Coordinates of N, CA and C in Angstrom, one line a residue:
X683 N 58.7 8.0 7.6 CA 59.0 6.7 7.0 C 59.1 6.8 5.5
X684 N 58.4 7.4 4.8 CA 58.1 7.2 3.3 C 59.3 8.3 3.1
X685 N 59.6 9.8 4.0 CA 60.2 10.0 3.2 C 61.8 9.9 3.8
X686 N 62.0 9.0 4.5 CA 63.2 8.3 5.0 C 63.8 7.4 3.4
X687 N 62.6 7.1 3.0 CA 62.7 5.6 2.2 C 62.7 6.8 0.6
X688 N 62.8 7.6 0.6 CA 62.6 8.5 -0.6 C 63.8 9.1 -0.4
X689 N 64.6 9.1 0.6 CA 66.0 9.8 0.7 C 67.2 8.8 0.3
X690 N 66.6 7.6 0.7 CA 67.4 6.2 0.8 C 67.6 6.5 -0.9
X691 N 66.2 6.5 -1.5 CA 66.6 6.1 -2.6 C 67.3 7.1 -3.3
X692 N 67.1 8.4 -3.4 CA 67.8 9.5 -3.9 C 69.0 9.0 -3.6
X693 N 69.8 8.6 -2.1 CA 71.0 8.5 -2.2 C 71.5 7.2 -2.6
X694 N 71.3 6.2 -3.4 CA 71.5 5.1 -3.8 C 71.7 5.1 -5.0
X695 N 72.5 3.9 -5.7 CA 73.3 3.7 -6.5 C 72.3 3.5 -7.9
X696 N 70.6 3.0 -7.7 CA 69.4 3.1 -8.8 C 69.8 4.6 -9.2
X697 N 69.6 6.0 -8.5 CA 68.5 6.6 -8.3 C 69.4 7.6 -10.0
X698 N 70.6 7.5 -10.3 CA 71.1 7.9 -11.4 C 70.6 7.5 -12.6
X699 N 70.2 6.1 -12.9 CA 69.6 4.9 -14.1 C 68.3 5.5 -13.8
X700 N 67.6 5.3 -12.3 CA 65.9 5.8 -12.6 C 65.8 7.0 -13.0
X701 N 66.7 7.8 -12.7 CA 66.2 9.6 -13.5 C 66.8 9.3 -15.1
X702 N 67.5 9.0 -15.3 CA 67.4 8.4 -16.8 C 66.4 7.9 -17.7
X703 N 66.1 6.8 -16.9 CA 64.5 5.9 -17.3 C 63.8 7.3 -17.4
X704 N 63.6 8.0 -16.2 CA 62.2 9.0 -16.7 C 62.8 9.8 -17.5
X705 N 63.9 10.3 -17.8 CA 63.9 11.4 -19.0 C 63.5 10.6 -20.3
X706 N 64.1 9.2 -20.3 CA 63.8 8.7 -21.8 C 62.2 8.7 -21.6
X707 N 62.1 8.0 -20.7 CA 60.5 7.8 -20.6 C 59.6 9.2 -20.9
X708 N 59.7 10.3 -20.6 CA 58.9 11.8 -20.3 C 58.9 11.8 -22.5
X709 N 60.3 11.4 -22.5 CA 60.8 11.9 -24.3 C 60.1 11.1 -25.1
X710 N 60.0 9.8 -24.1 CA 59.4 8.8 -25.4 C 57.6 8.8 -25.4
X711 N 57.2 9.3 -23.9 CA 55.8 9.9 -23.7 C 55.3 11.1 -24.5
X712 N 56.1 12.0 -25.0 CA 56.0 13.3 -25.9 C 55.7 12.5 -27.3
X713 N 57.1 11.8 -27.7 CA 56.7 11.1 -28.6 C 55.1 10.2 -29.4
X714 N 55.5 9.5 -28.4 CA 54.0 8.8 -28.2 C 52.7 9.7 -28.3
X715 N 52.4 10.8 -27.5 CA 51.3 11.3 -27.5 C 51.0 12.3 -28.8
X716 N 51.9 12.5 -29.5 CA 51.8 13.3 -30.6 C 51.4 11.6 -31.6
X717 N 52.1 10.8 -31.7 CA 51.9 10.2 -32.7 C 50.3 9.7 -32.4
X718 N 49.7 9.5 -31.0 CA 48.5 9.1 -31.3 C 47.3 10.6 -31.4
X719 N 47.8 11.6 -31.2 CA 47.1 12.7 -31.8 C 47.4 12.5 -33.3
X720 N 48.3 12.2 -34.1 CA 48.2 11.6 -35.3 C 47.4 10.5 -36.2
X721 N 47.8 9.9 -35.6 CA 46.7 8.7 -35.6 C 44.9 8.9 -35.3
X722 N 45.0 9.6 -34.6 CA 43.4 9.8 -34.0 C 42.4 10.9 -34.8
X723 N 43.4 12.0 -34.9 CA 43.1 13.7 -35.0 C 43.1 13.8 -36.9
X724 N 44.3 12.8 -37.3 CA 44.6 13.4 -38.5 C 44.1 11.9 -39.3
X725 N 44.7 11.0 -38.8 CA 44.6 9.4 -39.5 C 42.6 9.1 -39.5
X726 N 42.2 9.4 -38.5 CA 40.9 8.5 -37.9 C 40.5 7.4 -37.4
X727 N 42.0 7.2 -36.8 CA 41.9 5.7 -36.2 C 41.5 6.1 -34.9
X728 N 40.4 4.9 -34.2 CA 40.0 4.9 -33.0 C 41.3 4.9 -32.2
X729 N 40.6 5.8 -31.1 CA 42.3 5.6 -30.4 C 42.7 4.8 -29.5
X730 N 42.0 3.9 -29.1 CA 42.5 2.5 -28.8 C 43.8 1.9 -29.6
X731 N 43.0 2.0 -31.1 CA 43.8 1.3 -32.0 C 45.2 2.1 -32.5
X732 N 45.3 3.7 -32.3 CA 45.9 4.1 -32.1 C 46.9 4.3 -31.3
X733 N 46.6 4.3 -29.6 CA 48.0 4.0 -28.6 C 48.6 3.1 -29.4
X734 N 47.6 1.9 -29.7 CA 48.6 0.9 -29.3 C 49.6 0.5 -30.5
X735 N 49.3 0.7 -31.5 CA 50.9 1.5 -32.8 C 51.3 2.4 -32.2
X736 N 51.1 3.4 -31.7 CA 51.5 4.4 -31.1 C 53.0 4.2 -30.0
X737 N 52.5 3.1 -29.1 CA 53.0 2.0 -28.2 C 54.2 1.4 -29.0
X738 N 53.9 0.3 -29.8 CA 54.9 -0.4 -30.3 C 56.0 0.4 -30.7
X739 N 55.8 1.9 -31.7 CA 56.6 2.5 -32.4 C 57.4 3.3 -31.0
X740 N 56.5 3.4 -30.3 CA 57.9 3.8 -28.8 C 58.4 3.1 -28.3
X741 N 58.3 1.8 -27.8 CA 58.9 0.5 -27.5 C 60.3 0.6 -28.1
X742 N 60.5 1.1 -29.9 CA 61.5 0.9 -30.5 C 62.8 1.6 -29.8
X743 N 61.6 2.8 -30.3 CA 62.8 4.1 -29.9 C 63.4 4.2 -27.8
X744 N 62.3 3.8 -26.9 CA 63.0 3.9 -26.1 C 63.8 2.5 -25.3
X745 N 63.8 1.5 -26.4 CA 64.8 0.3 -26.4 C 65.9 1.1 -26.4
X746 N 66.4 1.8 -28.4 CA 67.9 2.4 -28.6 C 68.3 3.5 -27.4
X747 N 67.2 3.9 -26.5 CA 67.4 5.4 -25.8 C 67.9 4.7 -24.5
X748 N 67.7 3.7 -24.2 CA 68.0 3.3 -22.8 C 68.6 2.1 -22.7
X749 N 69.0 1.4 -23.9 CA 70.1 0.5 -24.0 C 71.5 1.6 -23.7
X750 N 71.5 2.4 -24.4 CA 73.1 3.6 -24.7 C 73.1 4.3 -23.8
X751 N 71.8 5.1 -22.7 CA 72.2 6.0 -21.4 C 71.5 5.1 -20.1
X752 N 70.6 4.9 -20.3 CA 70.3 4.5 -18.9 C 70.6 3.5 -18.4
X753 N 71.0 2.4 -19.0 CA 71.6 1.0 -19.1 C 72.8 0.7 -19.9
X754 N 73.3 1.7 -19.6 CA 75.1 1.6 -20.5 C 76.2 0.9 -19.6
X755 N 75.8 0.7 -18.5 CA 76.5 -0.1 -17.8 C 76.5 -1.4 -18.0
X756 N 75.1 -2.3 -18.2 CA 74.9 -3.5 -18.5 C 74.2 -3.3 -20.0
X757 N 75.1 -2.4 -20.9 CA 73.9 -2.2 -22.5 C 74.6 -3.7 -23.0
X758 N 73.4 -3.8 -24.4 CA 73.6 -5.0 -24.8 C 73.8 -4.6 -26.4
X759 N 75.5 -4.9 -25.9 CA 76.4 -4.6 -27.2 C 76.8 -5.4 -28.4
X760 N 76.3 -6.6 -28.4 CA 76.5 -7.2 -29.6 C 75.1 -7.5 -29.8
X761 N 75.3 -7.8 -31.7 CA 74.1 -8.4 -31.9 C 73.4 -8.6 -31.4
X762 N 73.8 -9.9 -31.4 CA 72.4 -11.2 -30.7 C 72.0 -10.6 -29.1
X763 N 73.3 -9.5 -29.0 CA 72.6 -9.3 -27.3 C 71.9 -8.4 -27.7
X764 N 71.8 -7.0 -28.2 CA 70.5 -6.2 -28.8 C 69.5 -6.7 -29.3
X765 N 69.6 -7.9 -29.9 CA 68.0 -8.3 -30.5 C 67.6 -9.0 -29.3
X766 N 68.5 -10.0 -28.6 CA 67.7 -10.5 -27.3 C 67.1 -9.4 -26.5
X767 N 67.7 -8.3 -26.2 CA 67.1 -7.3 -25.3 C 66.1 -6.9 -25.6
X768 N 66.3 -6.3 -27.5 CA 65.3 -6.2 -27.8 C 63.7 -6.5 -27.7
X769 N 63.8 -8.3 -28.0 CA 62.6 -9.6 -27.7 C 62.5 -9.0 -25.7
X770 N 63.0 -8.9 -25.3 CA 63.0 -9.0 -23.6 C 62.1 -7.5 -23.4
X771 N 62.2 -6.5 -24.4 CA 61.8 -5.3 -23.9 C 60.3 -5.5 -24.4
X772 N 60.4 -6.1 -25.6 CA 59.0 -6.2 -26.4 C 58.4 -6.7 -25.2
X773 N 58.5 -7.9 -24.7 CA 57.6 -8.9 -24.0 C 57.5 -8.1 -22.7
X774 N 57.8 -7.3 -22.2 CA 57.9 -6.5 -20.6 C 57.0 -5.1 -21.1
X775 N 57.1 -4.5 -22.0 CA 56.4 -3.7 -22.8 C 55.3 -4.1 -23.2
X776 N 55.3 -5.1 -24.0 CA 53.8 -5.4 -24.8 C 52.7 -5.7 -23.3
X777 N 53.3 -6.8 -22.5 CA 52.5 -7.3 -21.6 C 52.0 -6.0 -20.4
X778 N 52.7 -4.8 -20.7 CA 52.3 -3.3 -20.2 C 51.1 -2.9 -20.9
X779 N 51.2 -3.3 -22.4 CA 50.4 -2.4 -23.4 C 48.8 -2.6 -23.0
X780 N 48.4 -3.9 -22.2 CA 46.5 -4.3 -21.6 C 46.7 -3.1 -20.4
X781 N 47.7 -3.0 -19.5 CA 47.8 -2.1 -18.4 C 47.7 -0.7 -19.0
X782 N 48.0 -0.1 -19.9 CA 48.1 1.3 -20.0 C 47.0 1.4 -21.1
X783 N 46.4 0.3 -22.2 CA 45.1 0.6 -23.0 C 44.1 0.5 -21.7
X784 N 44.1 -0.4 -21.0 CA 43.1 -0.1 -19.9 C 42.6 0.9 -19.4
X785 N 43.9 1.5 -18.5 CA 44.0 2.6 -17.4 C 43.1 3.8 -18.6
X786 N 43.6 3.9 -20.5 CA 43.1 4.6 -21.1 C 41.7 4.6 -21.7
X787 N 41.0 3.2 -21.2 CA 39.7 3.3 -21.5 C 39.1 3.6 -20.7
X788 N 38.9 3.5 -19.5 CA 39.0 3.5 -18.2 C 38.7 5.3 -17.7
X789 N 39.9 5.7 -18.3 CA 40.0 7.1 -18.0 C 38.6 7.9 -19.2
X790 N 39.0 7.5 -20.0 CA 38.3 8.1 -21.2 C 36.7 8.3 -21.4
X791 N 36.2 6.5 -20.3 CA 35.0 6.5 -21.0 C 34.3 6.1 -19.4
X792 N 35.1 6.1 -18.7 CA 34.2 6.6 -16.9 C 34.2 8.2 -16.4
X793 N 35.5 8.2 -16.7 CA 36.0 9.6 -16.0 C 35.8 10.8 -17.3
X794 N 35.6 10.7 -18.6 CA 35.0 11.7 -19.6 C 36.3 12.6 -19.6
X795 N 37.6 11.9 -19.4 CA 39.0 12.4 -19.8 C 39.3 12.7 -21.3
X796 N 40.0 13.9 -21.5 CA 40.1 13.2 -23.2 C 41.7 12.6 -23.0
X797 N 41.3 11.9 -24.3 CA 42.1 10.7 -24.7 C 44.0 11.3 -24.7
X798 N 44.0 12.2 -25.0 CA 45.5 12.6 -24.8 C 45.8 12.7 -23.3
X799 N 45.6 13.0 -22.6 CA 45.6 13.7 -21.1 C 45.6 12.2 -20.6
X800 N 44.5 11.4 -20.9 CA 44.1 10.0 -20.2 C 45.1 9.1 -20.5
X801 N 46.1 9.5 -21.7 CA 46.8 8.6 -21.8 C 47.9 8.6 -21.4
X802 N 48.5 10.3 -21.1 CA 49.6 10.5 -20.4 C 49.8 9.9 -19.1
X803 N 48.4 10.1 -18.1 CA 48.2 9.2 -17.1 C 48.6 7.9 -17.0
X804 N 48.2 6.9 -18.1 CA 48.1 5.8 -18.5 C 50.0 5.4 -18.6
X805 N 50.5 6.0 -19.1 CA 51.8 5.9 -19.4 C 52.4 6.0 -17.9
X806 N 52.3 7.4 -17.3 CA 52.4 7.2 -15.7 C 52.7 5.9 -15.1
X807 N 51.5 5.6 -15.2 CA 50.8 4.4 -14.1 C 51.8 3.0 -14.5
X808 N 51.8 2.9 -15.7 CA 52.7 1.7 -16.4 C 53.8 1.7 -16.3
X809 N 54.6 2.9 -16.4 CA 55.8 3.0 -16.4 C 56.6 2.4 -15.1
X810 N 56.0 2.5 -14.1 CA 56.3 1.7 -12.6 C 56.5 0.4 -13.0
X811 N 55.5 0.2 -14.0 CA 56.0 -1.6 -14.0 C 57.0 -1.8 -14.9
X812 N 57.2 -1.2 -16.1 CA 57.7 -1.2 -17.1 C 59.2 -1.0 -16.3
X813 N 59.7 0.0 -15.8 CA 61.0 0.2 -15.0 C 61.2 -1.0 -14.5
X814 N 60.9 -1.9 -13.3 CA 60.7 -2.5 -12.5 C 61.3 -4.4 -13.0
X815 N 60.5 -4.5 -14.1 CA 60.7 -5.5 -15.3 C 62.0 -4.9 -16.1
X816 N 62.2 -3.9 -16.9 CA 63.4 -3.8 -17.4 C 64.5 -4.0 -16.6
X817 N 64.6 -3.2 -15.6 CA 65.9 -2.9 -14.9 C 66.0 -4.9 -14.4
X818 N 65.4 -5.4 -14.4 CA 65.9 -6.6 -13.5 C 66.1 -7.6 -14.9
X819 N 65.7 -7.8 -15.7 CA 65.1 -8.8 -16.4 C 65.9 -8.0 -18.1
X820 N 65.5 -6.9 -19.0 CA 66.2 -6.5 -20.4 C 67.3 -6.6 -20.1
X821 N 67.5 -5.4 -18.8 CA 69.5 -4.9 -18.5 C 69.8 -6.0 -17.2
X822 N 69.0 -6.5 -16.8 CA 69.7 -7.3 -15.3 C 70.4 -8.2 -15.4

């Protein structure tokens, strides 16, 4: 059953846009985890306070990364439609950012993860929603 439903989707018309999503997503997860080893390692910010600038500043970059390839079909090419998507990605993203600082306190300070490793998980786990809300709602 599950992997009937894993074939379906391989052969379906998502499954080109969701391998997209994860390459920006894996790029903008690299991204991200270096800037909060920055923040943490070199800055001395808690790293709470860290993801979550860390967070915002990816939000930016994997808006431009997946308005142009993964959502080029419905990208949002004028202005006011980029800044709307924009506002659309913030609010689907930010409302992620309690879901994935959680999962990373969670990991960090039950499970004695360190905080980079815990957060890549954390990004994981979010990113299901984050997909889920974009694809219907930024690009839908």
């Amino acid at each position: 059953m599950l992997r009937e439903s894993l074939l379906d989707l391989r052969r379906g018309p998502l499954f080109p846009q969701l391998r997209r999503f994860v390459a920006v997503g894996a790029v903008a997860a690299g991204v991200q985890i270096v800037l909060l080893w920055m923040f943490v390692d070199k800055a001395g910010l808690n790293y709470l306070l860290g993801a979550a600038i860390a967070i915002e500043i990816t939000i930016l970059f994997q808006y431009s990364l997946n308005n142009a390839w993964t959502f080029r079909a419905t990208r949002n090419s004028t202005t006011s439609d980029y800044l709307a998507g924009l506002l659309k990605t913030n609010v689907v993203r930010g409302s992620a950012i309690p879901i994935q600082l959680g999962i990373l306190y969670l990991l960090v300070n039950s499970g004695e993860i360190l905080y980079l490793l815990a957060n890549a998980v954390a990004i994981m786990i979010s990113g299901v929603y984050r997909y889920v809300l974009d694809s219907r709602w930024t690009w839908g």
